CSV table of C-alpha atoms and ligand atoms in Angstrom, one decimal:
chain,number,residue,atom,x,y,z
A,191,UNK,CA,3.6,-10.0,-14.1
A,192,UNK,CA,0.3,-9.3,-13.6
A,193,UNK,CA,-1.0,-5.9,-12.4
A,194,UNK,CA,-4.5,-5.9,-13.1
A,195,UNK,CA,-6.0,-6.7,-9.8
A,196,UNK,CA,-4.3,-4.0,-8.1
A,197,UNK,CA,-5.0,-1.8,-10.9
A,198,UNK,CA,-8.6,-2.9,-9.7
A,199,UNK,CA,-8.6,-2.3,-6.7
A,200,UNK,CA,-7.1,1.7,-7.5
A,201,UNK,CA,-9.7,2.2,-9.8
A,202,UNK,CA,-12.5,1.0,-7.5
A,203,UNK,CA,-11.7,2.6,-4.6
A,204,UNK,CA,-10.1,5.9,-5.4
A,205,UNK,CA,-13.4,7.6,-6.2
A,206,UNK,CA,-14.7,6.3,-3.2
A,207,UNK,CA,-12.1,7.4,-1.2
A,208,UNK,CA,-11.7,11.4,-2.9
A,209,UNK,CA,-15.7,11.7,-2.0
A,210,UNK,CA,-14.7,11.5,1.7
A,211,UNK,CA,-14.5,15.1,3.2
A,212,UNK,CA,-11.8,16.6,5.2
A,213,UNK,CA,-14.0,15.7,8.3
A,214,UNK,CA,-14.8,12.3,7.2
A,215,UNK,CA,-11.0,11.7,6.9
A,216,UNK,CA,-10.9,13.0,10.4
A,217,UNK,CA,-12.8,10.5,12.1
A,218,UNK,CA,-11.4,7.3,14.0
A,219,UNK,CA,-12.1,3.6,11.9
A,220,UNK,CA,-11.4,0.5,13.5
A,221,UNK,CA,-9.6,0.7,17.1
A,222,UNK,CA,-6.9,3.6,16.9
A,223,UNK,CA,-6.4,5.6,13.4
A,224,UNK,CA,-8.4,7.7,11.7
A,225,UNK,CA,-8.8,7.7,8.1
A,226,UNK,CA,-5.9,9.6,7.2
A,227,UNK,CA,-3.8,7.6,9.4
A,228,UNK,CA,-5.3,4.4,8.0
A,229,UNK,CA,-4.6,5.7,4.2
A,230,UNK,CA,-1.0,6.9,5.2
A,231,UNK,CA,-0.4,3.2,6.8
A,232,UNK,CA,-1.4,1.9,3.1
A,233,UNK,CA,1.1,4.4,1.6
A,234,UNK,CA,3.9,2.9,3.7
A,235,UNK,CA,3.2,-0.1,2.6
A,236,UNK,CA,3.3,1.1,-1.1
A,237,UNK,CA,6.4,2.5,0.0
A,238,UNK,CA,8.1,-0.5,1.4
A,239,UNK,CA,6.6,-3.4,-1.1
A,240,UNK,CA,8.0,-0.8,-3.9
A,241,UNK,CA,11.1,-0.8,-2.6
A,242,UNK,CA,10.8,-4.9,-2.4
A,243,UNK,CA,9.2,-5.5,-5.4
A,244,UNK,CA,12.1,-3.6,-7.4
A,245,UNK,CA,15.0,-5.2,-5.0
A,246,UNK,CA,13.5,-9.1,-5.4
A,247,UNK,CA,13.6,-8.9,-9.6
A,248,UNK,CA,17.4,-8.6,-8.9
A,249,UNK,CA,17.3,-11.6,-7.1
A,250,UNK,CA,17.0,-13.5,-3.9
A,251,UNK,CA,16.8,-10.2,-1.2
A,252,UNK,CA,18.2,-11.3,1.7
A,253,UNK,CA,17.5,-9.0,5.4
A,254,UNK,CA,15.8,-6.2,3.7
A,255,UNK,CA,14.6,-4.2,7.2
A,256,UNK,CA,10.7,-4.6,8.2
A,257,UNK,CA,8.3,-1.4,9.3
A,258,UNK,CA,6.9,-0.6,12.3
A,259,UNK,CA,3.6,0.2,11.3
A,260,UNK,CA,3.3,2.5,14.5
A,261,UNK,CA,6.4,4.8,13.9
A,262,UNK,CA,5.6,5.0,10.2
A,263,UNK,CA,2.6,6.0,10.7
A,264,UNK,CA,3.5,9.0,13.4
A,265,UNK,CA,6.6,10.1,11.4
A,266,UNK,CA,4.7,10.5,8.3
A,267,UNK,CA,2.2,13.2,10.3
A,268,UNK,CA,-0.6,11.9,8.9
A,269,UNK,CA,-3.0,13.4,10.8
A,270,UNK,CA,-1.9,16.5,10.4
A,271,UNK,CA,-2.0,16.3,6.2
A,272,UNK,CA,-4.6,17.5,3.6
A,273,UNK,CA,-6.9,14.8,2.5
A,274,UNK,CA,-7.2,15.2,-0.8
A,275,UNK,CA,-3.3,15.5,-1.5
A,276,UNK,CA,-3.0,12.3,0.7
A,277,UNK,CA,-5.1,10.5,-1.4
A,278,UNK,CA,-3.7,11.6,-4.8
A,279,UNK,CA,-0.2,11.1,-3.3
A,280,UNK,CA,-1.5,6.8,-2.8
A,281,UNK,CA,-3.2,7.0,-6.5
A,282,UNK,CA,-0.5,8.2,-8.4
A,283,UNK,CA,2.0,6.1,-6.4
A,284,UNK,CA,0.0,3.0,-6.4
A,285,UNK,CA,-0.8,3.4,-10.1
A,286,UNK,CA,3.5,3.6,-10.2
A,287,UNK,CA,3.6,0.5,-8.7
A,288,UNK,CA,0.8,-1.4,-10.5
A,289,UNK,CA,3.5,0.3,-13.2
A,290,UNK,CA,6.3,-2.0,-11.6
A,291,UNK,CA,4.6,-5.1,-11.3
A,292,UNK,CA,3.4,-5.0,-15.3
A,293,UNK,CA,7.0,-4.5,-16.1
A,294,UNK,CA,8.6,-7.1,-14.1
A,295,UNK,CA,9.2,-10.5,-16.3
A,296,UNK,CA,7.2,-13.8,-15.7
A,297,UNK,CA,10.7,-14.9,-15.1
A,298,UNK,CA,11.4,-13.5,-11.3
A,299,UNK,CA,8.3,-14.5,-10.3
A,300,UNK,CA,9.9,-16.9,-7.7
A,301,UNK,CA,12.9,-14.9,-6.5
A,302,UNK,CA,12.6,-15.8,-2.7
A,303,UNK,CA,12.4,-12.7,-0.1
A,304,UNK,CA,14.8,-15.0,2.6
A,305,UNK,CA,13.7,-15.8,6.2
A,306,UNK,CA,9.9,-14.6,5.0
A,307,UNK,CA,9.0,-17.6,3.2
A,308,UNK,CA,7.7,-15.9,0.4
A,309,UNK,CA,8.6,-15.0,-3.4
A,310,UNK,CA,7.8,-12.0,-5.6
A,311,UNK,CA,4.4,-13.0,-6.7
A,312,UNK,CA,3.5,-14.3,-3.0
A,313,UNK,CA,4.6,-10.8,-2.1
A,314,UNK,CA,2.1,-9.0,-4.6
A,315,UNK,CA,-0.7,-11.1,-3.4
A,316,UNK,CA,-0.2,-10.3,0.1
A,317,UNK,CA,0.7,-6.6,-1.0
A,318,UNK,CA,-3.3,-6.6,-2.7
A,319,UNK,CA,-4.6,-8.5,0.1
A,320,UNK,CA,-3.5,-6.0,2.7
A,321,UNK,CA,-4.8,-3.6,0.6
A,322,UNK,CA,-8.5,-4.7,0.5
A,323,UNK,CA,-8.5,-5.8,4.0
A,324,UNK,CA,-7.6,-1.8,5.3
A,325,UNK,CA,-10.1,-0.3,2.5
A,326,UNK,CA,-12.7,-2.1,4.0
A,327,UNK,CA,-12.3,-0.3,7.2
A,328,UNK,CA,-12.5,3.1,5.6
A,329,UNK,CA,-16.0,2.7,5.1
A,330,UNK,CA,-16.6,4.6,2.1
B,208,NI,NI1,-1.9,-3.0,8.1
């Protein structure tokens, strides 16, 4: 399947995210994280849409468990982590999942995630879309 536009997105917005400084990352975007919080919320969802992504090539995944963005987010201690590790930690793992998705045959393409309404590559799209729509908000 194709990787390319989150391979894209990595490569545009990883520089642009390593020239932030520790302080920078410190700072609240948007209505209640700061920037390390707002990168650790895009690692859980790396996290989880890996997880999906590899389970949904088997087949149809039926009541795979959702995230609460909130706890995820305060159980990962993200504002208490280093910013440059946090952000090599979401390069190297996104880059693992762009990894993934170039692996994964044409063929399981519409493997249906039950009671979401959506299949694998609907999945990927919304996985990118997310994405873009949070590094917007870092502001960088
Ligand atoms: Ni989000």
């Amino acid at each position: 399947m194709n990787a390319r536009p989150l391979l894209e997105l990595i490569h545009d917005w990883h520089p642009r995210l390593t020239a932030l400084t520790e302080g920078d990352a410190q700072m609240i975007v948007g209505s209640k994280w700061n920037r390390k919080e707002l990168l650790g919320h895009l690692l859980d969802s790396a996290l989880n849409n890996h997880q999906r992504i590899v389970r949904l090539q088997q087949g149809n995944l039926d009541a795979f468990p959702g995230y609460d963005q909130e706890h995820w987010v305060i159980a990962g201690g993200y504002q208490d982590s280093d910013w440059s590790q946090l952000v090599t930690l979401w390069h190297l793992f996104n880059l693992q999942l762009a990894r993934v998705i170039q692996n994964a045959p044409a063929s399981v393409a519409g493997n249906l995630w039950i009671g979401h309404d959506a299949d694998l590559s609907f999945l990927i799209l919304d996985y990118n879309r997310h994405l873009l729509h949070h590094l917007k908000k870092m502001h960088c």
